mmCIF file of C-alpha atoms in Angstrom:
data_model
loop_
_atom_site.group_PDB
_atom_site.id
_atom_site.type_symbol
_atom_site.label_atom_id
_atom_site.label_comp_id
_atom_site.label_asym_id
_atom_site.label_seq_id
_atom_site.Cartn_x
_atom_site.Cartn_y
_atom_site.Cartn_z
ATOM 1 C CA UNK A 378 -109.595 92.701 49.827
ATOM 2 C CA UNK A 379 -108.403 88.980 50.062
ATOM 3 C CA UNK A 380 -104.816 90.494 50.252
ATOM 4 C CA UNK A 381 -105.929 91.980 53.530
ATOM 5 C CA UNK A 382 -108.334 89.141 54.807
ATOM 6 C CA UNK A 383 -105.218 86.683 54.402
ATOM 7 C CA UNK A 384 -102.740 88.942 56.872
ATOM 8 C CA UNK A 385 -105.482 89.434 58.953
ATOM 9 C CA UNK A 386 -106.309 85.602 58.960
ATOM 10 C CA UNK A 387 -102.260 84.841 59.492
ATOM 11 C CA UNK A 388 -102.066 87.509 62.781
ATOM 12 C CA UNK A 389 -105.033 85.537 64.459
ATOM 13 C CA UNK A 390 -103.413 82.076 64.050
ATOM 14 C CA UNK A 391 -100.301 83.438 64.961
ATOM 15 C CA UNK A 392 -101.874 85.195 68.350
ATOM 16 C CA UNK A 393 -103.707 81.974 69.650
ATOM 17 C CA UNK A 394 -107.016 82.499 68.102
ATOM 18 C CA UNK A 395 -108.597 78.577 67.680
ATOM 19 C CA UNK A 396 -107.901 78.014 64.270
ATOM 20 C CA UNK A 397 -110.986 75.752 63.884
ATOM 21 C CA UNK A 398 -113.796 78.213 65.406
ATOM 22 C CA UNK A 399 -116.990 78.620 63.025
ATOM 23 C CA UNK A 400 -119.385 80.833 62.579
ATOM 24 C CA UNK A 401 -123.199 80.649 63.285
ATOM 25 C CA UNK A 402 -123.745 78.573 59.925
ATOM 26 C CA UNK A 403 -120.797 76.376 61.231
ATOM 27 C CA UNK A 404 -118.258 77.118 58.260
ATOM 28 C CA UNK A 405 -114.745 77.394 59.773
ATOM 29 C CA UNK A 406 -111.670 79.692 58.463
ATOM 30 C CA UNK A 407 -110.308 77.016 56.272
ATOM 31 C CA UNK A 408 -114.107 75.905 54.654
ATOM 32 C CA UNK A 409 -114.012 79.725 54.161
ATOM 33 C CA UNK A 410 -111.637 79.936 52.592
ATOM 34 C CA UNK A 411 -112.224 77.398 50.062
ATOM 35 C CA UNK A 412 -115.802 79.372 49.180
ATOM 36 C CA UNK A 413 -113.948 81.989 48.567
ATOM 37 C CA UNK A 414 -111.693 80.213 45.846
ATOM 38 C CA UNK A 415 -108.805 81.555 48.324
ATOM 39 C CA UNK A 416 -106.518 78.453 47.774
ATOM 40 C CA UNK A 417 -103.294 80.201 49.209
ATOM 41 C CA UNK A 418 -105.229 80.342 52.438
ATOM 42 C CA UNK A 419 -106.528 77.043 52.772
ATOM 43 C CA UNK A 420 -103.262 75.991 52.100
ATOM 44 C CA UNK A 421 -101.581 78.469 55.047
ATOM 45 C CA UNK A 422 -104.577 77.128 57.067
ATOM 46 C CA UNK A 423 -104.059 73.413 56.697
ATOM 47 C CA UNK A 424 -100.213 74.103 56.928
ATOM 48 C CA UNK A 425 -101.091 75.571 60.338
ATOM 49 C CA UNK A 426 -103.593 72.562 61.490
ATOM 50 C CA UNK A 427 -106.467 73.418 60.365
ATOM 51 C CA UNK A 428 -109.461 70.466 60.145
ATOM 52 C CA UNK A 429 -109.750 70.254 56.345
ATOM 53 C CA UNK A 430 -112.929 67.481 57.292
ATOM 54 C CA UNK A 431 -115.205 69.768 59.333
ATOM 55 C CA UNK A 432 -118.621 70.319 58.190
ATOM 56 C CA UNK A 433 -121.252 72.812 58.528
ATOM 57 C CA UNK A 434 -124.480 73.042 59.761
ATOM 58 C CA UNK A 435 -126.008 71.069 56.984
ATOM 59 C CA UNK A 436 -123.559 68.544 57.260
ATOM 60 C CA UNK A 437 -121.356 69.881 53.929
ATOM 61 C CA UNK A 438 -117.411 69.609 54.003
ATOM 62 C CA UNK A 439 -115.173 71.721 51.633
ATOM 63 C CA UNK A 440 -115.331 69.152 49.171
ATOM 64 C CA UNK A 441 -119.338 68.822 48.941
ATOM 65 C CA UNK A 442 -119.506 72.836 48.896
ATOM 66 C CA UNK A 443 -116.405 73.143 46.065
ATOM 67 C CA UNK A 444 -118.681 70.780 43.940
ATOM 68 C CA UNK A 445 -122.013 72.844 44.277
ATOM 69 C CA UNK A 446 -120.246 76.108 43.681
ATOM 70 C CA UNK A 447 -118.189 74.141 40.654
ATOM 71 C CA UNK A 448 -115.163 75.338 41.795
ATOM 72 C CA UNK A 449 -112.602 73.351 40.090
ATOM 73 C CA UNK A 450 -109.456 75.163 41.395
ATOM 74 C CA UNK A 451 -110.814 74.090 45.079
ATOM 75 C CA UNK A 452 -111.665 70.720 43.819
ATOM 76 C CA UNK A 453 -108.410 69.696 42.824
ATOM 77 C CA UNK A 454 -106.690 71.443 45.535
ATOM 78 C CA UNK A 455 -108.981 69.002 48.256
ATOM 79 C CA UNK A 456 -108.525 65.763 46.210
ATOM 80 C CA UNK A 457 -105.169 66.177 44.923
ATOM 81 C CA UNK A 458 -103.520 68.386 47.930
ATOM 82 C CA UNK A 459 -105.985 67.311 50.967
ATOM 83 C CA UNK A 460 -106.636 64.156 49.634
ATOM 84 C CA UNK A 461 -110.397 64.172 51.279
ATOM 85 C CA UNK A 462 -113.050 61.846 50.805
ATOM 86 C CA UNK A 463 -114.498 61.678 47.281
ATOM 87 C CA UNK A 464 -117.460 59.831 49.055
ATOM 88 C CA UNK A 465 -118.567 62.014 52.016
ATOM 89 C CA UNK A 466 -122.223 63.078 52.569
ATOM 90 C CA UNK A 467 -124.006 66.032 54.012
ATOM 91 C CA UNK A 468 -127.162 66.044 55.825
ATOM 92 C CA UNK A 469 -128.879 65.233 52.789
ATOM 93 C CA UNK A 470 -127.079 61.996 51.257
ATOM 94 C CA UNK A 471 -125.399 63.930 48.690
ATOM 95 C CA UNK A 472 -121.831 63.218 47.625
ATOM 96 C CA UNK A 473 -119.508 65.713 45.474
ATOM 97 C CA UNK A 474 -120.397 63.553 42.508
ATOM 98 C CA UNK A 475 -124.433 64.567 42.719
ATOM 99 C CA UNK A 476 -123.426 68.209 43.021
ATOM 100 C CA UNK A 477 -120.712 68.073 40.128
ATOM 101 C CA UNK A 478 -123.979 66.418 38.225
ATOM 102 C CA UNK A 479 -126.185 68.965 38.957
ATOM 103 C CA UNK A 480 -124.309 72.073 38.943
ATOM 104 C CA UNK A 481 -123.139 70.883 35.070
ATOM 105 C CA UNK A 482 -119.423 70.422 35.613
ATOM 106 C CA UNK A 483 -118.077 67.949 33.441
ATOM 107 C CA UNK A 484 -114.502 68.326 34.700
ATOM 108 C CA UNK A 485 -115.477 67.547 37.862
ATOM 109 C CA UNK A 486 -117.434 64.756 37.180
ATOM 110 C CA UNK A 487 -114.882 63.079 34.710
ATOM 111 C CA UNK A 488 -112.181 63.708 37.081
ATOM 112 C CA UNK A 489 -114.475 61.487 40.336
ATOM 113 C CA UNK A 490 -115.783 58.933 37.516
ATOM 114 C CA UNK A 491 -111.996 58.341 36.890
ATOM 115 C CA UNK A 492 -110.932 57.834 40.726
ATOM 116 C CA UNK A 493 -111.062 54.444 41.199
ATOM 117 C CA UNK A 494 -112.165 55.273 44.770
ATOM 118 C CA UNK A 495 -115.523 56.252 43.761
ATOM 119 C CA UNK A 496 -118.515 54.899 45.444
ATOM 120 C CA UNK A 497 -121.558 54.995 42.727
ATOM 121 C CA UNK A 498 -123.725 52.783 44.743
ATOM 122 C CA UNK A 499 -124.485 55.796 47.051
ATOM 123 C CA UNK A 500 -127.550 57.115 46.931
ATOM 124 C CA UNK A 501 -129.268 60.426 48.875
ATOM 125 C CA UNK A 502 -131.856 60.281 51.848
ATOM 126 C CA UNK A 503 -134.725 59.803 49.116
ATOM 127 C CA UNK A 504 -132.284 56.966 47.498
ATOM 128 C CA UNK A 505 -131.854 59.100 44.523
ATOM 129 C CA UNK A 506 -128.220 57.687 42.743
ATOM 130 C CA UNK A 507 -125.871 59.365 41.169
ATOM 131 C CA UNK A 508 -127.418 57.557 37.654
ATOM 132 C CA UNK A 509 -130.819 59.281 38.657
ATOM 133 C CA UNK A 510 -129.247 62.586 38.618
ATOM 134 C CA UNK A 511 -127.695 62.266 35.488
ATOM 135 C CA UNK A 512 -130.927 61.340 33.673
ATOM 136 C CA UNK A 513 -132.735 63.731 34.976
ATOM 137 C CA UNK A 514 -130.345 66.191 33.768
ATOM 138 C CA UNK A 515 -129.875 64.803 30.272
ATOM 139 C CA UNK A 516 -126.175 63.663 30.238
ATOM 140 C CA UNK A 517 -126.040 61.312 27.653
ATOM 141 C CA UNK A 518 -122.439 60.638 27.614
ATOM 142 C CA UNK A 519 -122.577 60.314 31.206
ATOM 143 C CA UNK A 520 -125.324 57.956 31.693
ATOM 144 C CA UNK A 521 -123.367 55.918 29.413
ATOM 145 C CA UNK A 522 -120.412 55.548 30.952
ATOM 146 C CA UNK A 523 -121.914 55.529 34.274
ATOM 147 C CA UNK A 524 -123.621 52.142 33.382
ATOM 148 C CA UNK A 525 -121.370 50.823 30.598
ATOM 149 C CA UNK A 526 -118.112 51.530 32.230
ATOM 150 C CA UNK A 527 -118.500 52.196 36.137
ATOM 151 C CA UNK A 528 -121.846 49.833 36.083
ATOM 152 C CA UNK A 529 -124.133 51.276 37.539
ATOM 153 C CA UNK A 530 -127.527 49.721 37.750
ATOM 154 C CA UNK A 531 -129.956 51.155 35.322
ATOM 155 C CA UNK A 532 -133.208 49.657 37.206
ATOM 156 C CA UNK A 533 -131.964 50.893 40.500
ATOM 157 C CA UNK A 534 -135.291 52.522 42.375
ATOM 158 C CA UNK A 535 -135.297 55.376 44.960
ATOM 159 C CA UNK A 536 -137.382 55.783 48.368
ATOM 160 C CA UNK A 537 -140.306 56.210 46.285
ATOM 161 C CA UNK A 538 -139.552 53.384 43.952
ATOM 162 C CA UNK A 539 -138.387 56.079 41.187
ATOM 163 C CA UNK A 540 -135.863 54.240 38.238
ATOM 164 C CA UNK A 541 -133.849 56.355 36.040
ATOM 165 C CA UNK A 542 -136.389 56.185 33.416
ATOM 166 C CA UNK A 543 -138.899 57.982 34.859
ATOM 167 C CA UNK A 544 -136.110 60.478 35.993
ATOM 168 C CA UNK A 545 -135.076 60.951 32.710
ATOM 169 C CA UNK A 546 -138.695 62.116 31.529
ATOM 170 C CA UNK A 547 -137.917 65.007 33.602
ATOM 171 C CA UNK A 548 -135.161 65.652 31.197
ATOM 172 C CA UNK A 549 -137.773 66.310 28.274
ATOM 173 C CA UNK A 550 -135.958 65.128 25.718
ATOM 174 C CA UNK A 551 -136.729 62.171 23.799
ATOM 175 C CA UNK A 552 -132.821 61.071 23.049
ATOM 176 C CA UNK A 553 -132.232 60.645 26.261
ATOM 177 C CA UNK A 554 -134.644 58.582 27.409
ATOM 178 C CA UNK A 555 -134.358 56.498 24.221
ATOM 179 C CA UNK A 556 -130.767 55.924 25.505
ATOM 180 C CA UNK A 557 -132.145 54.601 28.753
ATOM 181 C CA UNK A 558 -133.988 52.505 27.158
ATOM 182 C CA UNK A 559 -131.597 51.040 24.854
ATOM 183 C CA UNK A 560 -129.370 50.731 28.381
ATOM 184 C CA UNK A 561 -131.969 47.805 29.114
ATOM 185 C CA UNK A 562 -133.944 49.886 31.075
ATOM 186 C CA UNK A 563 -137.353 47.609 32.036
ATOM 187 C CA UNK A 564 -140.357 50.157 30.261
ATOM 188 C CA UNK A 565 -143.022 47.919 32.631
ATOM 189 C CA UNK A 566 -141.516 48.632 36.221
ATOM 190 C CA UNK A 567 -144.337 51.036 38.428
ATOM 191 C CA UNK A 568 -143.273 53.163 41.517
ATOM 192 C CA UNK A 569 -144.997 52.989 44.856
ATOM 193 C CA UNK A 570 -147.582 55.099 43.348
ATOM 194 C CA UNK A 571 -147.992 52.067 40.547
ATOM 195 C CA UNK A 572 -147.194 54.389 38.172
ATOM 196 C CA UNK A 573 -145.237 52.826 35.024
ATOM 197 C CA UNK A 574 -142.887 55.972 32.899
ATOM 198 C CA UNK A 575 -145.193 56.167 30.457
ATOM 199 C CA UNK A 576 -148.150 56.873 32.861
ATOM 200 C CA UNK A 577 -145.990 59.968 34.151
ATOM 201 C CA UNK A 578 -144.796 60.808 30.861
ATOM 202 C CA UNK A 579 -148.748 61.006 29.946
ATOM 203 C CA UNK A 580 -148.870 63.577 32.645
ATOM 204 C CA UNK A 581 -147.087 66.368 31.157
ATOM 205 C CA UNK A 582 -148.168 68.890 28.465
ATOM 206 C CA UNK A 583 -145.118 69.923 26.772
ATOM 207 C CA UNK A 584 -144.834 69.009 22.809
ATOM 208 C CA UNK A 585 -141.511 67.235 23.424
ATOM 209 C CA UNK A 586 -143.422 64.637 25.769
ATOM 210 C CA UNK A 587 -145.845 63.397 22.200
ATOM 211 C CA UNK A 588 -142.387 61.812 21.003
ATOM 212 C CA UNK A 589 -141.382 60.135 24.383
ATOM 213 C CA UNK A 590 -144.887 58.423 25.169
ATOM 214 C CA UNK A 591 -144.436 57.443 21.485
ATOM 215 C CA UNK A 592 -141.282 55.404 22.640
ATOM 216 C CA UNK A 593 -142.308 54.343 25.209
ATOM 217 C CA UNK A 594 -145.257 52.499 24.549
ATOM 218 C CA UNK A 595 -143.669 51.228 21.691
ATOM 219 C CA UNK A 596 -145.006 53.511 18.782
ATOM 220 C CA UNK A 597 -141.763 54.781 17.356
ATOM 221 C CA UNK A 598 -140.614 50.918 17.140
ATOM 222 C CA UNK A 599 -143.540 50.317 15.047
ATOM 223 C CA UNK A 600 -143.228 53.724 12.678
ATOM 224 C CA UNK A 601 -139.457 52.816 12.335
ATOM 225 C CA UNK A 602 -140.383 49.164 11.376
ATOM 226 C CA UNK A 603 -143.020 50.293 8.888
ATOM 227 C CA UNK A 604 -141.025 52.826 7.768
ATOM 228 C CA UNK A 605 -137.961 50.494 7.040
ATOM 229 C CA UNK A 606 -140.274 48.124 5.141
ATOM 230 C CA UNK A 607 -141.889 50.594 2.621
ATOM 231 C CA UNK A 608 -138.212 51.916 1.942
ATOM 232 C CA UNK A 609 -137.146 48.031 1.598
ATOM 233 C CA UNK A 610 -140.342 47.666 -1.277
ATOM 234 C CA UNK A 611 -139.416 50.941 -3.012
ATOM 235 C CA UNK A 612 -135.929 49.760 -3.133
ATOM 236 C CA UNK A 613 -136.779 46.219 -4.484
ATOM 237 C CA UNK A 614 -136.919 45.295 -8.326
ATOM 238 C CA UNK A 615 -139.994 44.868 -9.298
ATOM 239 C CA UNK A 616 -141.155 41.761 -11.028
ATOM 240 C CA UNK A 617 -141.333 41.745 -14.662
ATOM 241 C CA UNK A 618 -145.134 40.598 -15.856
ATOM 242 C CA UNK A 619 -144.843 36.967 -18.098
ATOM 243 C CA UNK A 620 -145.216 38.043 -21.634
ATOM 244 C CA UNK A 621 -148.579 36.727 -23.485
ATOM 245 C CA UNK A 622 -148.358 34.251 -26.300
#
C-alpha cells in the first residue's frame, strides 16, 4: 500500500533514521521511490535532504533508471523539479538518452533532443552513440534529426570500429538503412574485423536482408535507373517512319 509505505517512510525521517541509507543493490529511499513512480515521495524525500544524485550498484541514478523503466512522470519530475544531469552515466556508459532509445519512448527522447544541454557525442564503454542506438532500432525520424538537426556524425565508429550502418542492418529493414545511406553514410568503411556492411549484411538469412545487400552494393541504384529509363522510352513519342515516294 504506497499510502502506508509513505507514513511509514515520513516516521523514519522524522525519528533520525539516515535518510540516504541503501539497500544491498545500493538504491536509496528517494531512488526508490522514483521506481516506484511514487513522485509525492521523492518529492517529501528531497524536501527533507535527500541525495537526488546517488547511484546504485551499477552506477545508475534516478534519472538513468526513470529512462529504462520509461517512466515519464519520474522523468519530468528529475529534469524539470530536480533539475539532474541529462548527461550522467552508469557503469556501463549509458546516458538517459540510450535508454529512452531503447526502451521506445519517444517523449522522452524528444523532450532530451530538445534540451539544449544534451551531450550526443557520448558514447558507452563499447563507444556505441546515441546515433548507433537509434539505427539499430529503426527510428527513422530520429536518426534524422539526430544528424540533420543535433549533428551527429553518421560515420562515427565504436570500440570495435562498428558505424551506424552496420548497426542499422540489425534493424532489418531496408528503409532504414537506405536512410543512412542517403545521410552520407560511407558504404566502403570495414570494422576491425575488415568487415564492410554489406559483408555482415551477407551474413544473415532473413528475406528482408535480399533487399538491403541489394542497396548496398548498389543493385537497387541500377534497377531504379533501368527502371526509370524503360518508363522514359514508353513515355516518349515515337518517331514517325519517312513516307516512300
Amino acid at each position: 500500500n504506497k499510502t502506508q509505505g509513505k507514513e511509514i517512510m515520513q516516521y523514519l525521517v522524522k525519528h533520525g533514521s539516515y535518510i540516504n541509507s541503501t539497500n544491498n543493490n545500493g538504491v536509496s529511499a528517494f531512488t526508490l521511490a522514483i521506481i516506484e513512480n511514487d513522485i509525492d515521495s521523492a518529492r517529501y524525500l528531497k524536501s527533507n535532504g535527500a541525495n537526488i544524485n546517488q547511484v546504485d550498484n551499477n552506477g545508475n541514478d534516478a534519472l538513468l533508471l526513470a529512462t529504462k523503466d520509461s517512466n515519464l512522470n519520474a522523468y519530468y519530475f528529475l529534469v524539470d523539479e530536480c533539475e539532474m544531469d541529462i548527461n550522467s552515466t552508469n557503469n556501463e556508459g549509458k546516458t538517459p538518452l540510450m535508454y529512452a532509445i531503447e526502451s521506445g519512448n519517444f517523449d522522452i527522447i524528444n523532450s532530451l533532443l530538445a534540451n539544449n544541454h544534451i551531450n550526443l557525442k557520448k558514447s558507452d564503454k563499447n563507444g556505441k552513440t546515441a546515433l548507433m542506438y537509434a539505427a539499430e532500432a529503426g527510428y527513422i525520424k530520429i536518426i534524422f534529426d539526430l544528424v540533420h538537426k543535433y549533428g551527429a556524425d553518421i560515420n562515427d565508429t565504436d570500440t570495435k570500429g562498428n558505424t551506424s550502418l552496420m548497426y542499422s542492418l540489425k534493424s532489418a529493414n531496408p528503409q532504414v538503412v537506405q536512410m543512412v545511406i542517403d545521410l552520407h553514410a560511407d558504404k566502403e568503411m570495414r570494422n576491425k574485423k575488415g568487415l564492410t556492411a554489406l559483408d555482415m549484411a551477407k551474413s544473415y538469412e532473413e528475406p528482408e536482408y535480399e533487399e538491403i545487400i541489394k542497396i548496398l552494393d548498389g543493385t537497387k541504384e541500377q534497377e531504379a535507373a533501368l527502371a526509370a529509363e524503360q518508363a522514359a522510352k514508353k513515355k516518349a513519342p515515337a518517331k514517325k517512319s519517312a513516307k516512300k515516294k
